[in-house]
Coordinates of C-alpha atoms in Angstrom, one line a residue:
M1 CA 107.6 84.3 44.3
N2 CA 111.0 86.3 44.6
I3 CA 111.4 87.3 48.3
T4 CA 114.5 89.0 49.5
K5 CA 115.2 90.1 53.3
E6 CA 117.6 93.3 53.4
Q7 CA 119.5 93.9 56.9
I8 CA 119.3 97.8 57.2
D9 CA 120.7 97.6 60.9
E10 CA 120.2 95.9 64.1
L11 CA 116.8 97.5 64.8
N12 CA 115.6 97.5 61.0
A13 CA 114.5 95.1 58.4
V14 CA 113.4 95.6 54.9
V15 CA 111.9 92.7 53.2
K16 CA 111.0 93.3 49.8
V17 CA 108.2 90.9 47.8
A18 CA 107.8 90.7 44.2
V19 CA 104.1 89.0 43.4
T20 CA 103.8 87.3 39.9
K21 CA 100.8 87.3 37.9
A22 CA 101.0 83.4 38.2
D23 CA 101.5 83.5 41.6
Y24 CA 97.7 85.3 42.9
Q25 CA 95.5 84.2 39.3
D26 CA 94.8 80.8 40.3
R27 CA 93.2 81.9 43.6
V28 CA 91.5 84.8 41.8
D29 CA 90.4 82.6 39.0
K30 CA 88.5 80.2 41.6
I31 CA 86.9 82.6 43.6
L32 CA 85.9 84.6 40.3
K33 CA 84.0 81.4 39.3
D34 CA 82.5 81.1 42.8
Y35 CA 81.0 84.9 42.5
K36 CA 79.8 84.1 39.2
K37 CA 77.5 81.0 40.5
Q38 CA 76.2 83.9 43.3
A39 CA 76.5 87.2 41.7
N40 CA 73.8 89.8 41.8
I41 CA 74.3 92.1 39.0
P42 CA 71.4 94.2 37.3
G43 CA 70.5 92.8 34.2
F44 CA 72.0 89.3 34.4
R45 CA 69.9 86.3 35.9
K46 CA 72.0 85.3 39.4
G47 CA 74.4 82.6 38.2
Q48 CA 74.3 83.6 34.8
V49 CA 76.4 86.7 34.7
P50 CA 79.5 85.8 31.7
V51 CA 83.2 86.0 33.8
K52 CA 84.1 89.0 32.1
V53 CA 81.7 91.3 33.7
V54 CA 82.7 89.6 37.1
I55 CA 86.2 90.2 36.3
D56 CA 85.8 93.6 35.2
K57 CA 83.1 94.4 38.2
Y58 CA 85.6 92.2 41.0
G59 CA 88.6 91.4 39.4
K60 CA 91.1 94.5 40.7
S61 CA 89.5 94.4 44.5
L62 CA 89.7 90.7 44.2
M63 CA 93.4 90.5 43.0
A64 CA 94.3 93.4 45.7
E65 CA 92.6 90.9 48.5
E66 CA 94.6 87.6 47.5
S67 CA 97.6 89.3 46.5
D68 CA 97.2 91.0 49.9
K69 CA 96.9 87.5 51.6
L70 CA 99.9 86.3 50.0
V71 CA 102.1 88.4 51.2
S72 CA 100.9 88.2 54.4
E73 CA 101.3 85.0 54.5
Q74 CA 105.1 84.9 53.3
I75 CA 105.8 88.1 55.8
R76 CA 104.9 85.3 58.5
K77 CA 106.6 82.9 57.0
I78 CA 109.5 84.9 57.0
V79 CA 109.6 86.5 60.4
K80 CA 109.0 82.6 61.6
D81 CA 112.0 81.5 59.8
N82 CA 114.2 83.9 60.5
D83 CA 113.0 84.0 64.4
L84 CA 112.3 88.1 64.1
K85 CA 111.4 89.4 67.2
I86 CA 109.0 92.5 65.7
A87 CA 108.3 95.4 67.7
L88 CA 105.5 96.7 65.8
Q89 CA 103.5 96.3 62.8
P90 CA 105.5 96.2 59.7
K91 CA 104.8 98.8 57.2
V92 CA 104.0 97.8 54.0
D93 CA 104.7 99.7 50.8
V94 CA 103.0 98.9 47.6
K95 CA 106.0 99.8 45.0
T96 CA 103.7 98.5 41.9
F97 CA 99.8 97.7 41.8
E98 CA 98.5 96.9 38.2
E99 CA 95.5 94.5 37.6
G100 CA 96.6 91.7 35.6
K101 CA 100.3 92.6 35.8
D102 CA 103.3 91.9 38.8
L103 CA 103.3 93.3 41.9
S104 CA 106.1 94.9 43.5
I105 CA 105.3 95.1 47.8
S106 CA 108.0 96.6 50.4
A107 CA 107.3 95.6 54.1
T108 CA 109.8 97.4 56.7
F109 CA 110.0 95.5 60.4
E110 CA 111.1 97.2 63.6
I111 CA 113.0 94.7 65.6
F112 CA 113.6 94.4 69.3
P113 CA 117.2 94.9 70.0
E114 CA 119.3 91.8 71.5
V115 CA 119.8 92.0 75.2
P116 CA 122.9 91.9 76.9
E117 CA 123.7 88.3 79.5
I118 CA 122.3 89.5 82.7
D119 CA 123.6 87.9 85.4
L120 CA 121.2 88.5 88.9
K121 CA 123.7 87.5 91.1
K122 CA 126.2 90.5 90.0
I123 CA 123.4 93.1 90.9
K124 CA 123.4 94.8 94.5
L125 CA 120.4 96.6 95.6
S126 CA 118.6 97.5 99.0
T127 CA 115.4 97.4 100.2
K128 CA 113.8 99.2 103.1
E129 CA 111.4 97.4 105.3
A130 CA 109.7 98.5 108.3
K131 CA 109.7 96.7 111.5
I132 CA 106.3 97.7 113.1
S133 CA 106.2 98.3 116.9
A134 CA 103.5 97.8 119.6
E135 CA 103.1 101.8 119.4
D136 CA 102.5 101.5 115.5
I137 CA 99.5 99.1 116.6
Q138 CA 98.0 101.2 118.9
K139 CA 98.2 104.2 116.7
N140 CA 96.2 102.2 114.2
I141 CA 93.9 101.4 116.5
D142 CA 93.0 104.2 117.9
T143 CA 92.5 106.1 114.6
I144 CA 90.0 103.6 113.7
L145 CA 88.4 103.4 117.6
G146 CA 88.1 107.1 116.2
H147 CA 85.2 106.5 113.9
F148 CA 82.9 105.0 117.2
K149 CA 83.7 108.8 119.1
K150 CA 80.7 110.3 120.6
W151 CA 80.4 113.9 120.1
T152 CA 79.4 116.6 122.9
K153 CA 78.7 120.3 121.8
K154 CA 80.4 122.5 124.4
E155 CA 79.0 125.9 126.2
D156 CA 80.3 128.9 123.9
S157 CA 82.9 130.1 126.4
Y158 CA 84.7 126.7 126.1
K159 CA 88.0 126.7 124.0
A160 CA 89.3 124.2 121.8
K161 CA 92.2 122.0 121.9
N162 CA 94.0 119.3 119.7
G163 CA 91.7 116.6 119.3
D164 CA 88.5 118.9 119.7
A165 CA 86.4 119.3 116.7
V166 CA 85.2 122.7 115.6
N167 CA 82.1 123.5 113.1
I168 CA 83.6 126.4 110.6
D169 CA 82.5 128.4 107.8
Y170 CA 85.1 129.8 106.0
E171 CA 86.2 131.6 102.6
G172 CA 89.8 131.5 101.2
S173 CA 91.6 134.1 98.8
V174 CA 95.0 134.0 97.2
D175 CA 95.9 137.9 96.5
G176 CA 92.5 139.0 97.4
E177 CA 90.8 136.7 94.9
L178 CA 88.6 134.1 96.1
F179 CA 89.4 130.5 94.3
D180 CA 87.3 127.6 93.6
G181 CA 87.3 124.8 96.1
G182 CA 88.4 127.5 99.1
A183 CA 85.1 128.0 100.8
A184 CA 82.5 125.9 103.3
K185 CA 80.0 126.0 105.2
G186 CA 79.3 124.3 108.4
H187 CA 82.6 121.9 107.7
Q188 CA 83.5 120.0 110.6
L189 CA 87.4 119.4 111.5
E190 CA 88.9 117.5 114.0
L191 CA 91.8 119.9 115.2
G192 CA 95.4 117.3 115.0
T193 CA 94.4 115.3 112.0
N194 CA 96.4 117.4 109.9
S195 CA 93.4 116.8 107.4
F196 CA 93.9 120.7 106.3
I197 CA 97.1 122.8 104.8
D198 CA 100.0 124.2 106.8
T199 CA 98.9 125.7 110.3
F200 CA 95.5 126.1 109.2
E201 CA 94.4 123.7 111.8
E202 CA 97.0 125.7 114.8
Q203 CA 95.5 128.7 114.5
L204 CA 92.4 127.5 115.9
V205 CA 93.1 125.8 119.0
G206 CA 92.5 128.0 121.6
K207 CA 89.2 129.6 119.7
K208 CA 85.8 129.4 120.8
A209 CA 82.2 129.3 119.4
G210 CA 81.4 133.0 117.6
D211 CA 84.7 133.5 117.1
D212 CA 86.3 135.4 113.5
V213 CA 89.7 134.4 113.2
K214 CA 92.1 135.0 109.9
V215 CA 93.7 132.1 109.4
K216 CA 96.9 132.4 107.0
V217 CA 98.5 129.9 104.9
K218 CA 100.8 128.6 102.2
F219 CA 100.2 126.1 99.9
P220 CA 102.9 122.9 99.7
K221 CA 105.3 123.6 96.4
E222 CA 103.8 120.2 95.4
Y223 CA 99.9 121.0 95.4
H224 CA 97.6 119.4 93.1
S225 CA 96.8 122.9 91.4
D226 CA 99.7 124.4 90.0
K227 CA 97.7 128.1 90.5
L228 CA 97.9 127.2 94.0
A229 CA 101.3 125.8 94.7
G230 CA 103.2 127.2 96.8
K231 CA 101.5 130.6 96.7
K232 CA 100.1 132.6 100.4
A233 CA 96.6 132.1 101.1
E234 CA 94.2 133.8 103.9
F235 CA 90.8 131.9 105.0
K236 CA 88.1 134.1 106.6
V237 CA 86.8 131.3 109.7
K238 CA 84.3 131.6 111.7
V239 CA 83.6 129.3 114.5
N240 CA 80.3 127.9 114.6
D241 CA 80.8 125.8 118.0
V242 CA 83.2 123.3 119.4
S243 CA 83.0 119.5 120.3
T244 CA 84.5 117.3 122.5
S245 CA 85.0 113.8 122.2
E246 CA 84.6 110.2 124.2
L247 CA 85.8 106.8 123.1
P248 CA 83.8 103.8 123.9
E249 CA 85.0 101.6 126.3
V250 CA 86.9 98.9 124.2
D251 CA 86.5 95.1 125.7
D252 CA 86.0 91.7 124.3
K253 CA 82.3 92.2 123.7
F254 CA 82.8 95.7 122.0
I255 CA 85.4 94.1 119.6
T256 CA 83.5 91.3 118.5
E257 CA 80.6 92.8 117.7
N258 CA 82.4 95.8 115.5
F259 CA 85.3 93.4 114.0
G260 CA 84.3 90.0 114.4
L261 CA 86.8 89.2 116.7
E262 CA 87.3 87.7 120.0
S263 CA 90.0 89.6 121.6
K264 CA 92.2 92.4 121.9
E265 CA 94.8 90.5 121.2
K266 CA 93.3 89.2 118.0
L267 CA 92.6 92.6 117.1
N268 CA 96.1 93.8 117.2
E269 CA 97.7 90.9 115.7
E270 CA 95.1 91.8 112.3
T271 CA 96.2 95.4 112.9
E272 CA 99.9 94.6 112.7
K273 CA 99.4 92.2 109.3
Q274 CA 97.3 94.8 107.6
I275 CA 100.1 97.8 108.7
K276 CA 103.0 94.9 107.3
G277 CA 101.1 94.9 104.3
N278 CA 100.8 98.2 103.5
Y279 CA 104.5 98.8 104.4
D280 CA 105.5 96.0 102.4
N281 CA 103.8 96.9 99.4
L282 CA 105.3 100.7 99.8
S283 CA 109.0 99.1 100.1
R284 CA 108.0 97.2 96.8
E285 CA 107.1 100.4 95.2
M286 CA 110.6 102.0 95.8
F287 CA 112.7 98.9 95.2
K288 CA 110.9 98.8 91.6
K289 CA 112.1 102.1 91.1
D290 CA 115.4 101.1 92.6
L291 CA 115.5 98.3 90.2
F292 CA 114.4 100.2 87.2
D293 CA 116.7 102.8 87.5
Y294 CA 119.8 100.1 87.5
L295 CA 118.8 98.2 84.5
N296 CA 118.2 101.3 83.0
K297 CA 121.3 102.9 83.6
K298 CA 123.4 99.3 83.6
Y299 CA 122.3 97.6 80.2
S300 CA 122.2 100.8 77.5
F301 CA 121.1 99.5 74.4
D302 CA 119.3 101.2 71.6
L303 CA 115.7 100.7 71.2
P304 CA 113.0 100.8 67.8
E305 CA 112.5 104.6 67.0
G306 CA 108.7 103.6 66.5
L307 CA 108.3 102.0 69.9
I308 CA 109.3 105.1 71.9
E309 CA 107.2 107.4 69.4
E310 CA 104.3 105.3 70.7
Q311 CA 105.3 105.3 74.3
L312 CA 105.7 108.8 74.3
T313 CA 102.5 109.6 72.6
K314 CA 100.7 107.6 75.6
L315 CA 102.7 109.8 78.6
W316 CA 102.2 113.0 76.4
S317 CA 98.6 112.6 76.2
Q318 CA 98.6 112.5 80.0
V319 CA 100.0 116.1 79.9
E320 CA 98.1 117.4 76.6
Q321 CA 94.6 116.3 79.3
E322 CA 95.8 118.1 81.9
L323 CA 96.6 121.0 80.0
T324 CA 93.1 121.2 78.9
T325 CA 92.4 122.3 82.3
N326 CA 95.3 124.2 83.0
P327 CA 96.2 125.8 80.1
D328 CA 99.3 127.9 82.1
K329 CA 101.3 124.8 83.1
F330 CA 104.4 126.0 81.4
K331 CA 105.5 129.3 80.6
N332 CA 106.9 129.2 77.2
D333 CA 107.5 126.6 74.5
K334 CA 110.8 126.0 75.7
E335 CA 109.9 124.9 79.4
K336 CA 107.1 122.6 77.4
N337 CA 109.7 121.1 75.1
K338 CA 112.1 120.2 78.2
A339 CA 109.0 118.6 79.5
K340 CA 108.4 116.6 76.8
E341 CA 111.8 115.5 76.6
E342 CA 111.7 114.3 79.8
K343 CA 108.7 112.3 79.2
K344 CA 110.5 110.6 75.9
K345 CA 113.4 109.5 78.7
E346 CA 110.9 108.1 81.0
A347 CA 109.4 106.4 77.8
C348 CA 112.6 104.9 76.9
K349 CA 113.7 104.4 80.3
M350 CA 110.1 102.0 80.6
I351 CA 110.4 100.4 77.0
R352 CA 114.1 99.4 78.1
C353 CA 113.1 97.5 81.3
G354 CA 109.8 96.1 79.8
I355 CA 112.3 94.4 77.1
I356 CA 114.8 93.2 79.6
L357 CA 111.5 92.2 82.2
N358 CA 110.7 90.4 79.0
E359 CA 114.2 88.5 78.3
I360 CA 114.4 87.6 82.0
A361 CA 110.2 86.0 81.8
N362 CA 111.1 84.0 78.4
K363 CA 114.2 82.7 79.7
N364 CA 112.8 81.4 83.1
K365 CA 109.3 80.2 81.9
I366 CA 107.5 83.1 83.9
E367 CA 104.1 82.8 83.5
P368 CA 100.5 83.9 85.3
S369 CA 98.4 80.3 86.6
S370 CA 94.7 80.4 85.7
A371 CA 94.4 80.9 89.4
D372 CA 96.3 84.2 89.5
I373 CA 94.4 85.4 86.8
D374 CA 91.5 84.7 88.2
K375 CA 92.7 86.3 91.7
E376 CA 93.4 89.5 89.8
L377 CA 89.6 89.5 88.0
Q378 CA 88.7 89.5 91.4
K379 CA 89.9 92.5 92.6
V380 CA 89.4 94.1 89.0
M381 CA 85.4 93.3 90.5
Q382 CA 85.8 94.4 93.8
Q383 CA 86.5 97.9 92.2
Y384 CA 82.8 97.9 90.4
P385 CA 80.4 96.3 92.9
G386 CA 77.4 95.1 91.4
Q387 CA 78.9 94.9 87.8
E388 CA 80.6 91.7 88.2
K389 CA 78.6 90.2 85.1
A390 CA 79.6 92.9 82.9
I391 CA 83.8 92.8 83.9
I392 CA 83.3 89.0 83.0
E393 CA 81.8 89.5 79.8
Y394 CA 84.4 92.4 78.7
Y395 CA 87.1 90.4 79.9
Q396 CA 85.7 87.0 77.4
K397 CA 85.0 89.6 74.7
N398 CA 88.4 91.3 74.9
P399 CA 91.2 89.1 74.6
D400 CA 93.9 92.3 74.2
A401 CA 92.3 93.2 77.9
I402 CA 93.5 89.6 79.1
Q403 CA 96.7 90.1 77.7
Q404 CA 96.9 93.7 79.4
L405 CA 95.7 91.7 82.5
K406 CA 98.6 89.2 82.0
G407 CA 101.4 91.0 81.1
A408 CA 100.9 93.1 84.3
L409 CA 100.9 90.0 86.5
I410 CA 104.3 88.2 84.2
E411 CA 105.9 91.9 85.4
E412 CA 105.0 91.5 89.1
K413 CA 106.2 87.5 88.9
T414 CA 109.3 88.6 87.0
V415 CA 110.1 91.4 89.7
D416 CA 109.9 89.0 92.6
F417 CA 111.7 86.4 90.3
I418 CA 114.5 89.2 90.5
K419 CA 114.2 90.4 94.0
N420 CA 114.7 86.5 94.9
G421 CA 118.0 86.6 92.8
V422 CA 119.7 89.4 93.1
N423 CA 122.2 90.5 96.0
L424 CA 119.8 92.1 98.3
D425 CA 121.2 94.2 101.2
K426 CA 117.5 94.2 103.6
K427 CA 117.5 97.3 106.3
E428 CA 114.8 97.2 108.6
I429 CA 113.9 101.1 110.1
S430 CA 111.4 102.5 112.1
T431 CA 107.9 103.5 110.4
K432 CA 108.5 106.9 111.6
E433 CA 111.9 106.5 109.3
F434 CA 110.3 104.7 106.8
D435 CA 107.6 107.2 106.0
K436 CA 110.2 110.3 105.6
I437 CA 111.6 107.9 103.1
W438 CA 108.7 107.6 101.3
K439 CA 107.9 110.9 101.4
K440 CA 111.1 111.9 99.7
F441 CA 110.5 109.1 97.3
N442 CA 106.9 110.5 96.3
E443 CA 108.2 114.0 96.2
K444 CA 110.9 112.7 93.5

């Protein structure tokens, strides 16, 4: 076969393949003979069909099939011999195709860009770690013990305090119109938990059974419903009754019966471990964001357009899904186009960082072990109790699903590798300060 490779630029290559009749005819003839032995064509006995009839019926499709196999084989060989790092499946364009004649085929590849040398020791990043105090531990234990509270309904003259619970009926409106999810009857609300928006709970402190209260609040700007975000609302609230709570006596017997631990000290230890694990996960999320921002800014290189479009389609599909339930998300096309440009920047950042992490993983032979994969599968199964068998079968039958699982594990392992290799400024702060930083991080 006559094969030529033309490099267009650093991200694209074109391979042209000329397949002559001689290249594929022997293969086609052999298959036609096999077809002749088993061909079942009306008007002829099985195995006695003339070759010409077989050729007329199957020749063109066989020619296409065998030439396609030949071209695919050669393309794989070219990719391997030239060490091409293919970003997407090649686009194959058949220039000429006529039975019994030569074929002219062109295959276009998008290639991964060359990644510049990355010296981890030159990268300077910082990370925040939460210092867990005795107060944090006790606060967390008190929250857990809240589930064991015994509630006692008070007389109608009793005025509610923070920590008490009010049973309420409520109905909310914005600009005089009721909104979905803004009404309930017999709702038990513990005052001081900040489970309702703005100052809703504060306005019920001092109220008693039988009171009708007009509660005025403002939805936060980042509220999940765009129709309510930043809007002022009014709730008509009826207080049905007020209850006070009493905590159980927390001794070793109570701890053993309810937590399976032998003492208060062990409960403190386990609680501290859990709190630290939670804050470590949040710290890691912020570190990854800082790392990806740094890599994206520091190592700028062009990206394959096909990859960008593919990733943008995935990201924008989430927006389109949201538009089905909230068609007024964008005021006009200009706002929508601006949002799409932001998604495109996000897509580029994800791809660029993915390429860099992949390069680091390959160079340092970072791979998940069988134990890592099993552990991750266990996590998946824990999310769907009772469906463990179905989940295992799904992953056994879907190699792509396992590859996605491995890809996520490689990313996490590579992030750990980078974290251990860069100049990292670790700063220990209180949980209160950490919570403020995390809130700002989430808002961004």
